[in-house]
CSV table of C-alpha atoms in Angstrom, one decimal:
chain,number,residue,atom,x,y,z
A,1,UNK,CA,-5.5,-8.0,17.5
A,2,UNK,CA,-4.4,-5.5,15.6
A,3,UNK,CA,-1.6,-7.3,12.6
A,4,UNK,CA,-1.3,-4.5,9.7
A,5,UNK,CA,-0.7,-6.4,6.3
A,6,UNK,CA,-1.8,-3.1,4.1
A,7,UNK,CA,-0.6,-0.2,5.0
A,8,UNK,CA,3.2,-0.7,3.2
A,9,UNK,CA,0.7,-1.0,0.2
A,10,UNK,CA,-1.7,1.4,0.2
A,11,UNK,CA,1.0,4.2,0.2
A,12,UNK,CA,2.5,3.2,-3.5
A,13,UNK,CA,-0.5,5.4,-4.4
A,14,UNK,CA,-0.4,8.7,-4.7
A,15,UNK,CA,-4.1,10.4,-4.6
A,16,UNK,CA,-5.5,13.7,-5.1
A,17,UNK,CA,-7.9,14.6,-2.9
A,18,UNK,CA,-9.0,17.7,-4.5
A,19,UNK,CA,-8.8,16.1,-8.5
A,20,UNK,CA,-10.3,13.9,-6.9
A,21,UNK,CA,-13.8,16.1,-6.6
A,22,UNK,CA,-12.7,18.9,-9.0
A,23,UNK,CA,-11.9,16.2,-11.5
A,24,UNK,CA,-15.8,14.5,-12.1
A,25,UNK,CA,-18.9,15.6,-10.4
A,26,UNK,CA,-18.9,13.4,-7.3
A,27,UNK,CA,-22.3,12.7,-7.0
A,28,UNK,CA,-23.0,11.2,-10.1
A,29,UNK,CA,-19.2,9.3,-9.6
A,30,UNK,CA,-20.8,7.3,-6.6
A,31,UNK,CA,-23.7,6.8,-8.4
A,32,UNK,CA,-21.7,4.7,-11.4
A,33,UNK,CA,-19.6,3.4,-9.0
A,34,UNK,CA,-21.6,1.9,-6.1
A,35,UNK,CA,-23.0,-0.6,-9.2
A,36,UNK,CA,-19.5,-2.2,-9.3
A,37,UNK,CA,-19.0,-2.8,-12.8
A,38,UNK,CA,-17.0,-1.7,-15.5
A,39,UNK,CA,-17.0,2.4,-14.0
A,40,UNK,CA,-15.9,0.9,-10.7
A,41,UNK,CA,-13.4,-1.2,-11.3
A,42,UNK,CA,-11.9,-0.2,-15.2
A,43,UNK,CA,-13.4,3.5,-16.1
A,44,UNK,CA,-12.1,6.9,-15.3
A,45,UNK,CA,-9.5,7.4,-12.6
A,46,UNK,CA,-12.2,9.7,-10.6
A,47,UNK,CA,-14.5,7.4,-10.0
A,48,UNK,CA,-12.5,4.2,-8.7
A,49,UNK,CA,-9.8,2.7,-9.1
A,50,UNK,CA,-9.3,3.9,-12.5
A,51,UNK,CA,-8.1,0.5,-14.0
A,52,UNK,CA,-7.9,-2.7,-11.7
A,53,UNK,CA,-5.2,-4.5,-13.5
A,54,UNK,CA,-3.0,-7.2,-11.9
A,55,UNK,CA,0.5,-7.1,-11.3
A,56,UNK,CA,1.7,-8.9,-8.7
A,57,UNK,CA,1.2,-6.4,-5.7
A,58,UNK,CA,-0.2,-8.6,-3.3
A,59,UNK,CA,2.2,-11.3,-3.2
A,60,UNK,CA,3.8,-10.1,-0.4
A,61,UNK,CA,0.7,-10.0,1.8
A,62,UNK,CA,-0.3,-13.3,0.7
A,63,UNK,CA,2.4,-14.3,1.5
A,64,UNK,CA,3.1,-12.4,4.7
A,65,UNK,CA,-0.5,-13.1,5.8
A,66,UNK,CA,0.7,-17.4,4.6
A,67,UNK,CA,3.8,-17.1,7.5
A,68,UNK,CA,1.3,-15.5,10.3
A,69,UNK,CA,-1.5,-18.1,10.1
A,70,UNK,CA,0.7,-20.7,10.0
A,71,UNK,CA,-1.7,-21.2,6.7
A,72,UNK,CA,-0.2,-24.7,4.6
A,73,UNK,CA,-2.1,-26.3,1.2
A,74,UNK,CA,-4.9,-27.8,3.2
A,75,UNK,CA,-6.1,-24.7,4.7
A,76,UNK,CA,-8.5,-23.0,3.5
A,77,UNK,CA,-9.5,-20.0,2.5
A,78,UNK,CA,-12.5,-17.7,1.8
A,79,UNK,CA,-12.0,-13.7,0.2
A,80,UNK,CA,-15.8,-11.6,1.3
A,81,UNK,CA,-15.0,-8.9,-1.4
A,82,UNK,CA,-12.7,-9.7,-3.4
A,83,UNK,CA,-13.0,-8.4,-6.2
A,84,UNK,CA,-11.2,-10.0,-10.1
A,85,UNK,CA,-8.9,-12.4,-7.1
A,86,UNK,CA,-5.7,-10.8,-7.2
A,87,UNK,CA,-4.7,-11.5,-3.5
A,88,UNK,CA,-7.2,-14.7,-4.1
A,89,UNK,CA,-4.3,-16.2,-6.5
A,90,UNK,CA,-1.8,-14.6,-5.0
A,91,UNK,CA,-2.4,-17.1,-2.6
A,92,UNK,CA,-2.2,-19.8,-4.3
A,93,UNK,CA,1.5,-18.8,-5.6
A,94,UNK,CA,2.3,-18.4,-3.0
A,95,UNK,CA,0.9,-22.4,-1.0
A,96,UNK,CA,0.3,-24.0,-4.6
A,97,UNK,CA,-3.2,-26.5,-3.6
A,98,UNK,CA,-4.3,-24.2,-1.3
A,99,UNK,CA,-8.4,-23.7,-1.6
A,100,UNK,CA,-9.6,-19.7,-1.8
A,101,UNK,CA,-13.0,-18.4,-2.3
A,102,UNK,CA,-13.6,-15.3,-3.4
A,103,UNK,CA,-16.8,-14.2,-2.6
A,104,UNK,CA,-18.1,-10.2,-3.8
A,105,UNK,CA,-21.3,-8.4,-4.7
A,106,UNK,CA,-19.6,-7.2,-8.7
A,107,UNK,CA,-20.7,-9.6,-11.1
A,108,UNK,CA,-18.4,-7.6,-13.3
A,109,UNK,CA,-15.5,-8.2,-11.1
A,110,UNK,CA,-16.4,-11.9,-10.9
A,111,UNK,CA,-16.2,-12.3,-14.6
A,112,UNK,CA,-13.3,-10.6,-15.2
A,113,UNK,CA,-11.9,-12.5,-12.2
A,114,UNK,CA,-8.2,-14.3,-12.2
A,115,UNK,CA,-8.5,-16.4,-14.9
A,116,UNK,CA,-6.7,-19.2,-13.6
A,117,UNK,CA,-8.9,-18.7,-10.4
A,118,UNK,CA,-12.6,-18.4,-11.9
A,119,UNK,CA,-13.7,-21.5,-10.5
A,120,UNK,CA,-13.8,-20.2,-6.9
A,121,UNK,CA,-15.8,-17.4,-7.5
A,122,UNK,CA,-19.2,-17.0,-6.2
A,123,UNK,CA,-21.3,-14.3,-6.2
A,124,UNK,CA,-23.1,-12.8,-3.1
A,125,UNK,CA,-22.5,-10.5,0.1
A,126,UNK,CA,-21.2,-10.7,3.4
A,127,UNK,CA,-24.5,-10.1,5.1
A,128,UNK,CA,-25.4,-13.7,4.7
A,129,UNK,CA,-23.2,-16.1,4.1
A,130,UNK,CA,-23.6,-19.3,2.3
A,131,UNK,CA,-21.7,-21.3,4.4
A,132,UNK,CA,-22.1,-23.4,7.7
A,133,UNK,CA,-19.8,-22.8,10.6
A,134,UNK,CA,-16.7,-22.8,10.6
A,135,UNK,CA,-16.2,-23.8,7.4
A,136,UNK,CA,-13.4,-21.8,6.8
A,137,UNK,CA,-8.9,-21.7,8.2
A,138,UNK,CA,-8.6,-17.9,7.2
A,139,UNK,CA,-12.0,-15.6,6.6
A,140,UNK,CA,-10.2,-12.6,5.2
A,141,UNK,CA,-12.3,-9.1,3.6
A,142,UNK,CA,-10.1,-6.0,3.2
A,143,UNK,CA,-11.7,-2.8,2.4
A,144,UNK,CA,-15.0,-3.8,1.4
A,145,UNK,CA,-16.7,-3.6,4.4
A,146,UNK,CA,-17.6,-0.1,5.3
A,147,UNK,CA,-19.0,-0.2,1.6
A,148,UNK,CA,-22.4,-1.8,4.3
A,149,UNK,CA,-25.1,0.5,5.8
A,150,UNK,CA,-24.8,0.9,9.4
A,151,UNK,CA,-27.8,-2.3,10.2
A,152,UNK,CA,-26.0,-4.2,8.1
A,153,UNK,CA,-22.2,-4.0,9.8
A,154,UNK,CA,-23.1,-6.3,12.8
A,155,UNK,CA,-24.5,-9.3,10.4
A,156,UNK,CA,-21.9,-9.2,8.3
A,157,UNK,CA,-18.9,-9.2,11.6
A,158,UNK,CA,-21.0,-11.5,12.8
A,159,UNK,CA,-21.2,-14.1,8.9
A,160,UNK,CA,-17.4,-13.1,10.1
A,161,UNK,CA,-17.4,-14.6,13.0
A,162,UNK,CA,-19.5,-18.3,12.7
A,163,UNK,CA,-17.7,-19.4,9.5
A,164,UNK,CA,-14.0,-19.4,9.9
A,165,UNK,CA,-12.4,-21.7,12.3
A,166,UNK,CA,-10.1,-19.7,13.5
A,167,UNK,CA,-8.3,-16.7,11.7
A,168,UNK,CA,-10.4,-13.8,10.8
A,169,UNK,CA,-8.4,-10.7,9.5
A,170,UNK,CA,-10.9,-7.1,7.9
A,171,UNK,CA,-9.5,-3.9,6.4
A,172,UNK,CA,-11.5,-0.6,7.7
A,173,UNK,CA,-11.3,3.0,5.4
A,174,UNK,CA,-10.9,4.8,9.4
A,175,UNK,CA,-9.5,8.7,10.0
A,176,UNK,CA,-7.8,10.1,12.7
A,177,UNK,CA,-8.0,13.3,12.6
A,178,UNK,CA,-9.7,16.0,10.8
A,179,UNK,CA,-7.7,16.3,8.0
A,180,UNK,CA,-7.9,12.5,7.0
A,181,UNK,CA,-11.5,12.9,7.6
A,182,UNK,CA,-11.4,15.6,4.9
A,183,UNK,CA,-9.5,13.0,2.5
A,184,UNK,CA,-11.1,10.6,2.7
A,185,UNK,CA,-14.4,11.8,2.7
A,186,UNK,CA,-12.6,13.5,-0.8
A,187,UNK,CA,-11.6,9.8,-2.4
A,188,UNK,CA,-15.1,7.3,-1.5
A,189,UNK,CA,-16.9,7.1,-3.8
A,190,UNK,CA,-18.5,4.2,-2.3
A,191,UNK,CA,-18.4,3.9,1.8
A,192,UNK,CA,-21.5,4.2,4.0
A,193,UNK,CA,-20.0,3.4,7.6
A,194,UNK,CA,-16.8,5.1,8.0
A,195,UNK,CA,-15.4,5.9,11.5
A,196,UNK,CA,-12.4,6.3,13.7
A,197,UNK,CA,-10.5,3.4,15.3
A,198,UNK,CA,-12.2,3.7,18.2
A,199,UNK,CA,-15.9,3.4,16.5
A,200,UNK,CA,-14.6,0.2,14.7
A,201,UNK,CA,-13.2,-1.4,17.4
A,202,UNK,CA,-16.7,-1.0,19.0
A,203,UNK,CA,-18.3,-2.6,16.2
A,204,UNK,CA,-15.7,-5.6,16.7
A,205,UNK,CA,-16.9,-5.6,20.3
A,206,UNK,CA,-21.2,-4.9,19.7
A,207,UNK,CA,-20.5,-7.9,17.5
A,208,UNK,CA,-18.6,-10.8,19.7
A,209,UNK,CA,-16.1,-10.3,16.2
A,210,UNK,CA,-12.8,-11.5,17.7
A,211,UNK,CA,-10.7,-11.7,15.0
A,212,UNK,CA,-7.4,-9.8,13.8
A,213,UNK,CA,-7.8,-6.3,11.9
A,214,UNK,CA,-6.7,-3.4,10.9
A,215,UNK,CA,-7.1,0.4,9.5
A,216,UNK,CA,-5.8,2.4,6.5
A,217,UNK,CA,-6.0,6.1,6.7
A,218,UNK,CA,-5.7,9.1,3.2
A,219,UNK,CA,-3.0,11.1,5.1
């Protein structure tokens, strides 16, 4: 089911698409970004985030998810592509005592992650999750899976479906027209898969993914 928790936050960021491709050599930016280390998180803005710091902006998202999925302090959440764990930290603020686990490929992000949940991080990738079937009440992956190649996408979605007991939610970068497609191409530095909403839904069907989803667009 289409459920959107992210768009309002996504739209708060101002983006200069032209400067993104002229202010720094795009190929060089992509090479640095694909390492998912300092340059990706805290380096030049034209490489990626330009400084990814905690500011509380994820709290309303955690609050909305807790309400929508009827989570309790006894629930467990896995965030695939958790980065520095800001959203996971907010879950612990909304529901003290809840179990959170963050998985990411970036050693840098996990090392620089929220101190309060450092014991909740694990290095890994979405294609092979190191957990038993139905291990979590909610599995989320927000703006991460499009960094995979096509031959990995179905496996990652199957893994999400496998390790959740009840609920899953994924967010993908997408486009609905040529302007949004160009903006996405200008802005992205790590995407390997980016599709229209209908194509993403095809991937969900092919992989047997039945969880919730939404898309972000670069308007």
